[in-house]
Short mmCIF file of C-alpha atoms in Angstrom, two decimals:
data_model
loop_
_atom_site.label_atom_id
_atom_site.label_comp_id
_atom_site.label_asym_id
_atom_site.label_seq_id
_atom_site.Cartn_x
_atom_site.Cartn_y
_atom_site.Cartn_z
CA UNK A 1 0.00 0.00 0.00
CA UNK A 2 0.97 3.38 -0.80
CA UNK A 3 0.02 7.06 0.44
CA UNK A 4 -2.23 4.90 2.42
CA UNK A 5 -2.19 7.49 5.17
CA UNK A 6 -4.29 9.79 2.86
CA UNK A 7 -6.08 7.38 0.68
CA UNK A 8 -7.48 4.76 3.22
CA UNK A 9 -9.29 7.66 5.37
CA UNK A 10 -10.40 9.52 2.39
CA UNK A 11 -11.78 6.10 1.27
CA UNK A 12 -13.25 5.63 4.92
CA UNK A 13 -15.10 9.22 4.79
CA UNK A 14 -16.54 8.39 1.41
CA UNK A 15 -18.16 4.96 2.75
CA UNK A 16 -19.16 7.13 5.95
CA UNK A 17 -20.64 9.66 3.46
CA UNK A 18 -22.63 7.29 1.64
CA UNK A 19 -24.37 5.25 4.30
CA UNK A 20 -25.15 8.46 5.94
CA UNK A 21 -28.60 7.78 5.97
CA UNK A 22 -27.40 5.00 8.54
CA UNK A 23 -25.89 6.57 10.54
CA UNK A 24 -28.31 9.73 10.86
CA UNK A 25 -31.78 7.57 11.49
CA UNK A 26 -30.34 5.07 13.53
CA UNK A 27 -31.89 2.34 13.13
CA UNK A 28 -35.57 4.43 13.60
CA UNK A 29 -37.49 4.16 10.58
CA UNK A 30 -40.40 6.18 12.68
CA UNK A 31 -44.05 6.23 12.37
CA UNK A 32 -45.76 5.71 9.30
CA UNK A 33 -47.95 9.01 9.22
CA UNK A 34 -51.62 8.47 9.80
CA UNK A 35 -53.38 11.48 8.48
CA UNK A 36 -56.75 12.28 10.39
CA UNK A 37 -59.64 11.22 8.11
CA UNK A 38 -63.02 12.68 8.46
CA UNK A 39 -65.87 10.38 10.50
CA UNK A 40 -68.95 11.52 9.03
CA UNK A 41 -68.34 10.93 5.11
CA UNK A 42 -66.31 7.52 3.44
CA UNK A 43 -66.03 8.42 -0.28
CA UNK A 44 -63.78 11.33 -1.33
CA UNK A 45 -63.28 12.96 -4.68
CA UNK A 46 -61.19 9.85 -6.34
CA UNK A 47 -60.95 6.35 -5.30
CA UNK A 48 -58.70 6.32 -2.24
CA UNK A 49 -55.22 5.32 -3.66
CA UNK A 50 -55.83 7.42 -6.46
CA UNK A 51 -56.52 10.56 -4.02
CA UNK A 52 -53.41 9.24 -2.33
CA UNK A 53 -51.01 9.26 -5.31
CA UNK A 54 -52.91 12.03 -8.07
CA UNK A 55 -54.61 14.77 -5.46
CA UNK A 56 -52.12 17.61 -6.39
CA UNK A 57 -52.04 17.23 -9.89
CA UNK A 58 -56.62 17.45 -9.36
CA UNK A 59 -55.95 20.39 -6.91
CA UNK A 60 -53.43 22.19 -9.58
CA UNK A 61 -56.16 21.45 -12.58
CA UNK A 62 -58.82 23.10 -10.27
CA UNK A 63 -56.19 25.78 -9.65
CA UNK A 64 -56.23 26.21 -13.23
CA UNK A 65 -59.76 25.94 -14.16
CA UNK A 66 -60.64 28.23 -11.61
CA UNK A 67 -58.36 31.04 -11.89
CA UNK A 68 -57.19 30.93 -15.51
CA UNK A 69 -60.58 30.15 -17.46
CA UNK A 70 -62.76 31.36 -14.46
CA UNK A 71 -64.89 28.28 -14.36
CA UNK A 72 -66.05 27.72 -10.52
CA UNK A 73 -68.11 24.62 -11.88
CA UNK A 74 -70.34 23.09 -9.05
CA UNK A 75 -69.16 19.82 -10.60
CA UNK A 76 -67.21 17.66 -8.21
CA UNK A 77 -68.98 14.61 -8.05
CA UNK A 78 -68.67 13.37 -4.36
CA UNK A 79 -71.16 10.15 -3.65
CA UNK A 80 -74.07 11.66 -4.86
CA UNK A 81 -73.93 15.27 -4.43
CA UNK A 82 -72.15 17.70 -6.47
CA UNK A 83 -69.36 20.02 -5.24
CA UNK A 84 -67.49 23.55 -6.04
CA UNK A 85 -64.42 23.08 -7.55
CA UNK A 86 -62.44 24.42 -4.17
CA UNK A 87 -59.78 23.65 -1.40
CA UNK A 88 -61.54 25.87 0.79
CA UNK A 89 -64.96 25.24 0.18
CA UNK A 90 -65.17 21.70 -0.31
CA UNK A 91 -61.75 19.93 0.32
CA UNK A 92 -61.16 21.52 3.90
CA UNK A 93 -65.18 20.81 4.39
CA UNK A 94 -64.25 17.35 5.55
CA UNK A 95 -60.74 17.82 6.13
CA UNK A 96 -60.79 20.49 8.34
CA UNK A 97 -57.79 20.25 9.99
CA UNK A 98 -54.29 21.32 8.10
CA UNK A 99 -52.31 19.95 10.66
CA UNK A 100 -54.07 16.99 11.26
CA UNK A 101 -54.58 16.19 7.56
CA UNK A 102 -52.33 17.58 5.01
CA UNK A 103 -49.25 18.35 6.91
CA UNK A 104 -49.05 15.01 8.37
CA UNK A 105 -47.88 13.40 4.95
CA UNK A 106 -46.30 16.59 4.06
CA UNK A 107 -44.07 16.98 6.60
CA UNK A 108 -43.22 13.32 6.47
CA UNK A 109 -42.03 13.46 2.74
CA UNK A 110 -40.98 16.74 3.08
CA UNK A 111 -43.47 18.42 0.42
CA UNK A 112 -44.07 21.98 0.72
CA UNK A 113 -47.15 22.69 -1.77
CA UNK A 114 -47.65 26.41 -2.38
CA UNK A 115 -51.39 26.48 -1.34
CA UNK A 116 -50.74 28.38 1.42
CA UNK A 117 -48.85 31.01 -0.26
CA UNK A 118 -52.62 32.69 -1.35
CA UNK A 119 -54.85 30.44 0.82
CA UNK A 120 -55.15 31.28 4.21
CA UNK A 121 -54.39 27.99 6.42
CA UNK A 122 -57.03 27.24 9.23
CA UNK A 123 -56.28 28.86 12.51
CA UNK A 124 -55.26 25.71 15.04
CA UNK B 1 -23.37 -1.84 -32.81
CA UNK B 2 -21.86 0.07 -30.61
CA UNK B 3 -24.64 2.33 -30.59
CA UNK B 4 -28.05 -0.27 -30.34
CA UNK B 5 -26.17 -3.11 -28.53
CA UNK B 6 -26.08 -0.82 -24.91
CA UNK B 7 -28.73 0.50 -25.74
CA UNK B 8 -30.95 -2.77 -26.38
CA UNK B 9 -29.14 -3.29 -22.87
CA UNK B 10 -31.03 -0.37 -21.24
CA UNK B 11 -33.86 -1.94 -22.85
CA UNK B 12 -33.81 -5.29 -21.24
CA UNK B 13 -33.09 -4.00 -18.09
CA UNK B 14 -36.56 -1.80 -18.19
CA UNK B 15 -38.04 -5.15 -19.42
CA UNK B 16 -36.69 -7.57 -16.62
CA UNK B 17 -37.63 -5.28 -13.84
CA UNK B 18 -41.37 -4.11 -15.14
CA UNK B 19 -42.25 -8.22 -16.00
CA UNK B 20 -40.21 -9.19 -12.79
CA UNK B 21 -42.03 -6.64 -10.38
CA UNK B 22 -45.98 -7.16 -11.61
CA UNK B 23 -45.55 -10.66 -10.60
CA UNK B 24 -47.19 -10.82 -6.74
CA UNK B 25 -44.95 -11.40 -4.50
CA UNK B 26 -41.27 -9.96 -6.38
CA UNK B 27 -41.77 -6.69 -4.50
CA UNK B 28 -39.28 -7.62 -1.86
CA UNK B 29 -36.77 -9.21 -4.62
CA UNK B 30 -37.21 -5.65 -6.79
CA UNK B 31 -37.88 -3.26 -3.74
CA UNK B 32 -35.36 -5.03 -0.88
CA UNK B 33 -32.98 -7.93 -2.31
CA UNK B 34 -31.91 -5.76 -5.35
CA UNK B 35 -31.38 -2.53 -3.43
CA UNK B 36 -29.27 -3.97 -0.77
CA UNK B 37 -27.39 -6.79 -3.05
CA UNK B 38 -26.32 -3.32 -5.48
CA UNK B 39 -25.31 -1.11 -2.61
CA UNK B 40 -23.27 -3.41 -0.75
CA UNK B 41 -21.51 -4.04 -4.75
CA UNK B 42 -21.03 -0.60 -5.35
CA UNK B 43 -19.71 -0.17 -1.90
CA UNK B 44 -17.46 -3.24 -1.78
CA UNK B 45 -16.52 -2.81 -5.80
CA UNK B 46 -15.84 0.88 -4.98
CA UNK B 47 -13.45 -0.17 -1.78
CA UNK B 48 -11.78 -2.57 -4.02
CA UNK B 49 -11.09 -0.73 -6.94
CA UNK B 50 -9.13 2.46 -4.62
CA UNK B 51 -7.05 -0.02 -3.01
CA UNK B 52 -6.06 -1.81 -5.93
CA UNK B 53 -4.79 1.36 -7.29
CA UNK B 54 -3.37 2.44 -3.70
CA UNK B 55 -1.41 -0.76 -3.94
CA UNK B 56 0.35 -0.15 -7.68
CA UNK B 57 3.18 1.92 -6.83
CA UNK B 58 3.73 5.25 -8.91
CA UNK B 59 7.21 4.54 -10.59
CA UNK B 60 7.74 8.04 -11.74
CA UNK B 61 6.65 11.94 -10.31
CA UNK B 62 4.68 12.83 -13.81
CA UNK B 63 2.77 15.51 -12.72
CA UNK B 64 1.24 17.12 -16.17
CA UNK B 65 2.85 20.92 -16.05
CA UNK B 66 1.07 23.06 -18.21
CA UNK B 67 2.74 26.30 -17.09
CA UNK B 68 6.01 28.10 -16.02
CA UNK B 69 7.66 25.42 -13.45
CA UNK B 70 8.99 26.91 -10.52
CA UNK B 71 13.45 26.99 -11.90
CA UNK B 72 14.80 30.37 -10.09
CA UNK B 73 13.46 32.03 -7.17
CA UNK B 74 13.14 35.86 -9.17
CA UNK B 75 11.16 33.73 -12.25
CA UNK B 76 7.62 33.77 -11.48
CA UNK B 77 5.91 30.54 -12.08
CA UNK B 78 2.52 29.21 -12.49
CA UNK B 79 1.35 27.66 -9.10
CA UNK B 80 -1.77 25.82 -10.40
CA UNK B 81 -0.18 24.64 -13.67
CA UNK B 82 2.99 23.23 -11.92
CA UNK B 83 2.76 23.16 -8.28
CA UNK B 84 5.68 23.02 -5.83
CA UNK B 85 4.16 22.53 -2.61
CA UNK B 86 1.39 20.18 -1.56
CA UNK B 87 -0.36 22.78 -0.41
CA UNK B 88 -0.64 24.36 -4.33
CA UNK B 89 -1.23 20.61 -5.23
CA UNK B 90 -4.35 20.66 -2.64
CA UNK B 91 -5.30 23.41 -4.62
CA UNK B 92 -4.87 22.40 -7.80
CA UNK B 93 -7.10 19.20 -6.84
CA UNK B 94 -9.49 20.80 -5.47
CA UNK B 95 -10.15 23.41 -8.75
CA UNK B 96 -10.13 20.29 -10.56
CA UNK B 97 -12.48 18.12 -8.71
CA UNK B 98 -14.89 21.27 -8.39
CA UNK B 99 -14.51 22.99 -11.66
CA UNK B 100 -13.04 20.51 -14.17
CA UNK B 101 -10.40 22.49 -15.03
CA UNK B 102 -8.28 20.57 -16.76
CA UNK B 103 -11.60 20.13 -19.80
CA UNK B 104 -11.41 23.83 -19.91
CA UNK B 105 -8.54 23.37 -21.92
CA UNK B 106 -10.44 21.23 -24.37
CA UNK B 107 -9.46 21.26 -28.13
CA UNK B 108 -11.06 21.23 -31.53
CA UNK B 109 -8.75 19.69 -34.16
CA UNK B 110 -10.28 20.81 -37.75
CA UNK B 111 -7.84 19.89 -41.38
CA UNK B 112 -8.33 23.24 -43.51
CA UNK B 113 -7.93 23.13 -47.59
CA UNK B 114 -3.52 22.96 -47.36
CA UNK B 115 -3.67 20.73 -45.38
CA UNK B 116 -3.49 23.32 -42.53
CA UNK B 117 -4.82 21.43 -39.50
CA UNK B 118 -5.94 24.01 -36.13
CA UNK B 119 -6.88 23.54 -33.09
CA UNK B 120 -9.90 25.64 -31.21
CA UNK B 121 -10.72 25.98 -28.06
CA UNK B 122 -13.60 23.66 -27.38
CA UNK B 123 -15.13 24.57 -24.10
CA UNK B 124 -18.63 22.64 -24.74
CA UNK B 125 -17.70 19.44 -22.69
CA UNK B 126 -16.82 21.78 -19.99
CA UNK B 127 -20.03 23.40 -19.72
CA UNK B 128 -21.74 19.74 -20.60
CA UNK B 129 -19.80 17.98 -17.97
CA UNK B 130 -20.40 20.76 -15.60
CA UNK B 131 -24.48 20.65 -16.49
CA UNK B 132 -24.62 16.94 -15.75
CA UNK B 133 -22.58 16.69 -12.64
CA UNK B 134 -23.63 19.28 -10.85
CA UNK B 135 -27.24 18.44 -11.22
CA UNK B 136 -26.76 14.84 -10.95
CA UNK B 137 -25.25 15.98 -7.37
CA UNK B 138 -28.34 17.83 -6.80
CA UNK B 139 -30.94 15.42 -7.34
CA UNK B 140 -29.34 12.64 -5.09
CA UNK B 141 -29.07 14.91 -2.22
CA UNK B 142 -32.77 15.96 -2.88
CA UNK B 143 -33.50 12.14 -2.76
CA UNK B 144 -32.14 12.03 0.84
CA UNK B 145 -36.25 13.72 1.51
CA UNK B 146 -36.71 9.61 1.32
CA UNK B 147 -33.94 8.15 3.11
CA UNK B 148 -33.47 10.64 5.96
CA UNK B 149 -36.56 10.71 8.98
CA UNK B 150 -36.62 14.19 9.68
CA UNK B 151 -35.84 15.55 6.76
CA UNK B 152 -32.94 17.87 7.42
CA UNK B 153 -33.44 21.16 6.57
CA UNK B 154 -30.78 21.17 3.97
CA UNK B 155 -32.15 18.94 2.23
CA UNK B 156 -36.05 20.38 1.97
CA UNK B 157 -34.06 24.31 1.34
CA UNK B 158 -32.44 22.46 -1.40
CA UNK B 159 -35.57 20.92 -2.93
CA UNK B 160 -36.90 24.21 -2.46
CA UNK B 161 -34.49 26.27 -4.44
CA UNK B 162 -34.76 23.13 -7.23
CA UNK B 163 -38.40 23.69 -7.60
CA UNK B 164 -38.41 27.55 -7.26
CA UNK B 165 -40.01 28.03 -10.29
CA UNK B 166 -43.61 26.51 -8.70
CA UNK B 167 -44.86 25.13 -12.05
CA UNK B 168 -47.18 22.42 -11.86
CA UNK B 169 -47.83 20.34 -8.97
CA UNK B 170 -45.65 18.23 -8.12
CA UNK B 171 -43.38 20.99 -8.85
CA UNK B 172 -40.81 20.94 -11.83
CA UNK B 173 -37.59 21.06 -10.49
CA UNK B 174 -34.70 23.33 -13.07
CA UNK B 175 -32.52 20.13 -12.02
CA UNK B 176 -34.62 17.05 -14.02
CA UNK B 177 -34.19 20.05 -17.22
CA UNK B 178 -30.39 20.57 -16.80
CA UNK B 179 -29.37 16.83 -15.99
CA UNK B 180 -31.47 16.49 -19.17
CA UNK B 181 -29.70 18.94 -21.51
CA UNK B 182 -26.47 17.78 -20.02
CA UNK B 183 -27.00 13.98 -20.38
CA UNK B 184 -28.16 14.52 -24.08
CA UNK B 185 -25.45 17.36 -25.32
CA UNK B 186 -23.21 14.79 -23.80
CA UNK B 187 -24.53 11.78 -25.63
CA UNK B 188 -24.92 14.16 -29.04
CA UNK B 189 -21.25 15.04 -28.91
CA UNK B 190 -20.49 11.57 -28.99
CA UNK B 191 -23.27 11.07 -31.97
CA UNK B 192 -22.33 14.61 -33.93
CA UNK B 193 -18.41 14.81 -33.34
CA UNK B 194 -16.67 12.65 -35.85
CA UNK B 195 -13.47 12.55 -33.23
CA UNK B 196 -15.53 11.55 -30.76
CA UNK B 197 -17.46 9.34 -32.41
CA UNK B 198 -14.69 7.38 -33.87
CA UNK B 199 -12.80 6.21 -30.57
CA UNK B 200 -16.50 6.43 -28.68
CA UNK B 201 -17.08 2.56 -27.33
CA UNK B 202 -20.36 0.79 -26.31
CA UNK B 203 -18.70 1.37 -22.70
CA UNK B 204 -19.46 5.21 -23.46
CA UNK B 205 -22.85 5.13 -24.78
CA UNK B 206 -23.96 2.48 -22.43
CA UNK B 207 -23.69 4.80 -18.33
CA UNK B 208 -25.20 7.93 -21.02
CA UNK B 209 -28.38 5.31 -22.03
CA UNK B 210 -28.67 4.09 -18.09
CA UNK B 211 -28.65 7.48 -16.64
CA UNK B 212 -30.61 8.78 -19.20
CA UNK B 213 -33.20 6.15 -18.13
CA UNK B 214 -32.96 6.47 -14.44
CA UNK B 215 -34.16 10.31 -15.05
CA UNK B 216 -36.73 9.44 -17.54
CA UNK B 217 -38.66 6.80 -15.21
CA UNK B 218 -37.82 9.34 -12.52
CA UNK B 219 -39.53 12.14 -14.49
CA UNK B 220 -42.50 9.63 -15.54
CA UNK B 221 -42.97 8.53 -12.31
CA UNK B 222 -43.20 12.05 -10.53
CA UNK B 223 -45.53 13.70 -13.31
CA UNK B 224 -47.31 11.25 -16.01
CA UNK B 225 -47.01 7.89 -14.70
CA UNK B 226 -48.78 8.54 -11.11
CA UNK B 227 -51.05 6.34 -10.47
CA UNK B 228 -50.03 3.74 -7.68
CA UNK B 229 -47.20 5.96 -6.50
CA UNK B 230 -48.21 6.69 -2.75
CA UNK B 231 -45.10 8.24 -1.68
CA UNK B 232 -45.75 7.79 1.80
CA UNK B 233 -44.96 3.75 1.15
CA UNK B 234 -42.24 4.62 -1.02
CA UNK B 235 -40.44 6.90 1.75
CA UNK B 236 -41.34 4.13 4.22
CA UNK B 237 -39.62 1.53 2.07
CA UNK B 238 -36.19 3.86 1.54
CA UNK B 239 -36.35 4.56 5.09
CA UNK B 240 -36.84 1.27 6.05
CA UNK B 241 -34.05 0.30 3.79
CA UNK B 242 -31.42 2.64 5.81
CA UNK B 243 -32.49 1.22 9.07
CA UNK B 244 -32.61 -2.13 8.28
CA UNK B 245 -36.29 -2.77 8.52
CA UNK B 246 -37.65 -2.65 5.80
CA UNK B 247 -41.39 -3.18 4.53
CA UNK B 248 -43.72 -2.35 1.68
CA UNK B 249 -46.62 -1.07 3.20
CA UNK B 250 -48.80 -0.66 0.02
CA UNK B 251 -48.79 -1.52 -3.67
CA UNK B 252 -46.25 0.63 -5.59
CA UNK B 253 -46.56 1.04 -9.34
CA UNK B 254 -44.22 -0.81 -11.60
CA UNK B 255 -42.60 2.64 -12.95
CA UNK B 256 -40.81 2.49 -9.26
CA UNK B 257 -39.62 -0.62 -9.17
CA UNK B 258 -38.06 0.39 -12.96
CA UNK B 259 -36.47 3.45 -11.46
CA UNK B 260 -35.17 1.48 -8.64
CA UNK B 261 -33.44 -1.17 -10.47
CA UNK B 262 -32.27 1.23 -13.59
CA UNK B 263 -30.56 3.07 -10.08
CA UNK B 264 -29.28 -0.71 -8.40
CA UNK B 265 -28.10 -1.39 -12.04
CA UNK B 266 -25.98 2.01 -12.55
CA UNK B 267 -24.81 1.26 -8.52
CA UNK B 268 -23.56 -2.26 -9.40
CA UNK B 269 -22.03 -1.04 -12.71
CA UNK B 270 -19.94 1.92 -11.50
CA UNK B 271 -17.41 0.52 -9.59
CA UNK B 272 -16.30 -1.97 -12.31
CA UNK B 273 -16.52 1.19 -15.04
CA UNK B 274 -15.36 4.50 -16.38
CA UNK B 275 -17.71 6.05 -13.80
CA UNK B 276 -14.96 4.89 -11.09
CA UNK B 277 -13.46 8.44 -12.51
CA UNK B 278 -15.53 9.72 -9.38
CA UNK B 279 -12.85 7.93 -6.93
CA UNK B 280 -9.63 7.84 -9.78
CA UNK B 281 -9.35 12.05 -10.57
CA UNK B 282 -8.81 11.58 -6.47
CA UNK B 283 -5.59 9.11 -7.47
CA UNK B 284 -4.33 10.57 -10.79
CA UNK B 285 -0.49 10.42 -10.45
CA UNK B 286 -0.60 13.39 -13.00
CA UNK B 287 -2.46 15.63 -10.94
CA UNK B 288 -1.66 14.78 -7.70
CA UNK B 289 1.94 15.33 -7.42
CA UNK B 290 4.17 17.91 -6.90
CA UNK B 291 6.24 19.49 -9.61
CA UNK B 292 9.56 18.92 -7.21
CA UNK B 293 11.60 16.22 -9.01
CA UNK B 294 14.38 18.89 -9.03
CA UNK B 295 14.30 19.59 -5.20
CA UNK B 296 13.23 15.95 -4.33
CA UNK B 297 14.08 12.55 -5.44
CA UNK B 298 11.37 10.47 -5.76
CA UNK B 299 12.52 6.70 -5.24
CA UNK B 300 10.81 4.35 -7.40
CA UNK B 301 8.84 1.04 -5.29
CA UNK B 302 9.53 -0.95 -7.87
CA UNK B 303 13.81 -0.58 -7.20
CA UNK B 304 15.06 -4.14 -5.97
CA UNK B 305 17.25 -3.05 -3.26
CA UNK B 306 20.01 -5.16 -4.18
CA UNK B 307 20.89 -3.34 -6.75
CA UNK B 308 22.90 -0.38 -5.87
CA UNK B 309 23.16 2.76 -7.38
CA UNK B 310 25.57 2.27 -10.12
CA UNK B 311 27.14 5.95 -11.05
CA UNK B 312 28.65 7.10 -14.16
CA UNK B 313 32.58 6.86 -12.87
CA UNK B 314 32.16 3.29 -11.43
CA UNK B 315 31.00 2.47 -15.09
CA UNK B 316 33.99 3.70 -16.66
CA UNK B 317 35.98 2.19 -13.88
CA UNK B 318 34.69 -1.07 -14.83
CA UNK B 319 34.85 -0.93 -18.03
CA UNK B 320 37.49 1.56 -19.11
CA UNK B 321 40.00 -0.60 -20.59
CA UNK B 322 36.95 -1.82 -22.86
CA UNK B 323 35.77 1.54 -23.83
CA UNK B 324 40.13 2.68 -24.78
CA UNK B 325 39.98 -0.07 -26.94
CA UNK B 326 37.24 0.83 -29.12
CA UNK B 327 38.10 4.40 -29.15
CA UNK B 328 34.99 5.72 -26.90
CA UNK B 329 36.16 8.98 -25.03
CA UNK B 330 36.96 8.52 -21.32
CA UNK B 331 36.87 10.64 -18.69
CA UNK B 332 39.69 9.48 -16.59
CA UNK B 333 42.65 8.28 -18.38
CA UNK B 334 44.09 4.57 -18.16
CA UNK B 335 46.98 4.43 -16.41
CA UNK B 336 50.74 3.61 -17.75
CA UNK B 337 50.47 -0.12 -16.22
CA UNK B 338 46.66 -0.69 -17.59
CA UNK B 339 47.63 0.90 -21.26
CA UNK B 340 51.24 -1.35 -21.12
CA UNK B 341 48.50 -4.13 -19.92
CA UNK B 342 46.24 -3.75 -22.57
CA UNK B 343 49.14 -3.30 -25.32
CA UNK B 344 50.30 -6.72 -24.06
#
C-alpha cells in the first residue's frame, strides 16, 4: 500500500458519506404518518389510492380551471352530491384540519405545496 | 453496434424489472434484495477498486505541467499549472475536482484546404460535464427527503431552491431540465463529433443510455405515470431500507420498481466502469503530485534493493579498458600499467 495514510481515510469518509442515511436515522425508521380522516363521510373525490397518489395534480387542474378560465363549476362529483371546484370550500369541508390532515404526509415526505402562499391555512 | 447493442441493454433491463415486479410477490426481490445486493456491490466494488490502485506503486513523479515550473526564485511561475508545494497541489485538486479544469482546456482539431490542421478551443464538454454533474449531485441529495426521517433542513431548502419556479404540482424542479440537456449534449457530442465518435465505445454510450433512463422513469414517475405511486410507502420503504427494517406497506406502481433497479443497475455497474473516474481524478499520479523532481528525489517502489546505485565513474571504472579499446572517449585516463597491460 501506498500514500495509504491519505487514501485509506479519504476512502473511509466516502463509505461514511454514503451510508449516511445509517448513521443519521439510527436504526428508527419512525411512524408511518396516519393522516386524520373525516368520520362523518367515506367516499372522497377519487378512489382512495388514487386521491393518495394524483390529489395535487386534481388540486393544480382546479387551480387552473378556476383562476385561468374562471370556471367555478359546481361539478365535483362526491357520492351523490355535487361540489365547487375548491380547497376551501369543499376539500377543507371534511378535512378540516391542516395539521391533522395535510401536513401530516407533508411533513413526512418533506413536500411543501404552495397552497398556502394565497390560501389562508385554518387557525389551530 | 456500438450504438443499439447498450442500448438494447437499457432496454432489457426496463423489461426484466417491469415483468419481474408485476408478478405478486417480487416486490421484496425488486424493492429489498436488489437494493441492498447493489449497494453493498457498489460499496465493496468501490473499496476494491481504490485499493487496488493504492497498492500499484507510482514509478515516476509525472505531474502534467502546463505552465512556467517553478526553476529560479526571481522567475515567477505558475502555481496551479505546476505546483511546488502540496499545499498548491491541494489546490490544484481541489479546482479540478470542483470545476473541471483541466476540460477547460479542451481542443477542436479541424484539417483546412492545405492541409493546414488548427486547433480551437472547445469549451462545450466543460459546460456539458459541468451541467450533468452538478445536477446529478443535486438530485441525489434531494432524494435524501426519502432516506433521511426528519428531513434535514438542507435537504427540503435544497428541494426548495430546485423547484423555485412553482410550475405544476408536483413541482418541476430546473434540475430534471439541466441533468437532461447535459445527459443529451453529452450523448450528441459523442453522436455529432466525428473525433468523438470514432474512438466512442459501447462502454461510453452504455452509463449515457442508463442514466438517461434512471431520469426518464424518474420524471415519468413524478408527473405522467402517477397512479399507484403513494409516496408515503415509497419513503417508508427507503427509510426502512437505511435502518434495516424494511417493509412495503402498500402496492407501488411498476414505474418504481423500474427506477429502482435502472438506479441498483448504474450502482452495481460503477465501480467496475469509467464512472470509477468519481474515486480515480482523487488518485491521478498526474495531478496529484508535486512538480519537485528537481528539489526531491522520488525513489521508485519498484527498485530491488540489491541493486545499488551504479554511477557514471564506477561504469567507466569497470569498463574503461573496454571503452580505450574501441576508441569511446573517457573521462579518466588509463593508467601507464593498464595501457602497457592492454598493449600486451
Amino acid at each position: 500500500m501506498y500514500d495509504g495514510g491519505k487514501i485509506i481515510p479519504g476512502l473511509i469518509i466516502f463509505v461514511l458519506f454514503i451510508t449516511f442515511p445509517v448513521w443519521y436515522n439510527r436504526g428508527n425508521a419512525g411512524a408511518v404518518p396516519q393522516p386524520e380522516l373525516p368520520k362523518k363521510f367515506k367516499e372522497c373525490v377519487l378512489p382512495y389510492a388514487d386521491m393518495r397518489a394524483e390529489h395535487m395534480q386534481l388540486l393544480n387542474r382546479w387551480r387552473d380551471q378556476v383562476l385561468r378560465t374562471g370556471d367555478w363549476g359546481f361539478d365535483v362529483k362526491i357520492g351523490d352530491t355535487m361540489y365547487q371546484k375548491s380547497l376551501m370550500n369543499t376539500c377543507m369541508q371534511c378535512h378540516t384540519s391542516k395539521k391533522k390532515f395535510c401536513d401530516r404526509c407533508h411533513t413526512y415526505a418533506s413536500v411543501k405545496p404552495y397552497c398556502w402562499d394565497c390560501h389562508i391555512a385554518p387557525v389551530e | 453496434m456500438k450504438y443499439t447493442f447498450p442500448l438494447a441493454a437499457v432496454v432489457a433491463l426496463v423489461l426484466f424489472s417491469w415483468v419481474g415486479a408485476s408478478i405478486p410477490g417480487m416486490q421484496y426481490i425488486f424493492g429489498i434484495v436488489v437494493p441492498y445486493l447493489a449497494m453493498g456491490l457498489f460499496l465493496g466494488g468501490f473499496c476494491y477498486r481504490v485499493i487496488g490502485w493504492a497498492r500499484s506503486p507510482v514509478p515516476f513523479k509525472i505531474p502534467t505541467t502546463c505552465g512556467q515550473g517553478f526553476s529560479l526564485p526571481w522567475i515567477k511561475y505558475d502555481k496551479l499549472e505546476a505546483p511546488l508545494t502540496t499545499s498548491q497541489v491541494i489546490a490544484r485538486m481541489f479546482l479540478e475536482v470542483v470545476l473541471f479544469r483541466s476540460l477547460w482546456r479542451n481542443t477542436k482539431a479541424t484539417v483546412y484546404k492545405g492541409p493546414k490542421l488548427t486547433y480551437e478551443s472547445s469549451k462545450w464538454l466543460w459546460l456539458f460535464a459541468m451541467l450533468f454533474h452538478y445536477s446529478f449531485l443535486v438530485i441525489i441529495l434531494r432524494h435524501m427527503r426519502l432516506f433521511l426521517n426528519p428531513v434535514p433542513a438542507v435537504i427540503s431548502n435544497i428541494e426548495f431552491f430546485d423547484g423555485i419556479l412553482q410550475i405544476g404540482a408536483p413541482t418541476m424542479y430546473l434540475t430534471e431540465v439541466t441533468i437532461l440537456l447535459g445527459l443529451f449534449l453529452l450523448l450528441g457530442r459523442r453522436f455529432f463529433n466525428r473525433h468523438v465518435r470514432y474512438i466512442s465505445l459501447a462502454n461510453d454510450f452504455f452509463p449515457l443510455y442508463l442514466i438517461i433512463a434512471i431520469v426518464l422513469t424518474g420524471i415519468l414517475m413524478r408527473f405522467f405515470l402517477r397512479s399507484g405511486v403513494d409516496i408515503i410507502a415509497i419513503k417508508r420503504l427507503a427509510v426502512g431500507l437505511v435502518t434495516f427494517h424494511p417493509t412495503i406497506i402498500a402496492d407501488i406502481g411498476s414505474i418504481f420498481y423500474i427506477h429502482v433497479f435502472l438506479v441498483s443497475a448504474l450502482l452495481v455497474y460503477f465501480p467496475f466502469s469509467k464512472l470509477m473516474h468519481m474515486g480515480g481524478v482523487f488518485l491521478s499520479p498526474t495531478r496529484n503530485m508535486a512538480n519537485d523532481t528537481r528539489m526531491r528525489r522520488h525513489i521508485n517502489p519498484w527498485n530491488d534493493p540489491n541493486i545499488k546505485p551504479h554511477s557514471y565513474a564506477a561504469y567507466e571504472d569497470e569498463f574503461r579498458k573496454d571503452m580505450v579499446e574501441q576508441g569511446i572517449p573517457v573521462e579518466k585516463p588509463l593508467t601507464a600499467e593498464e595501457s602497457a597491460a592492454a598493449e600486451e
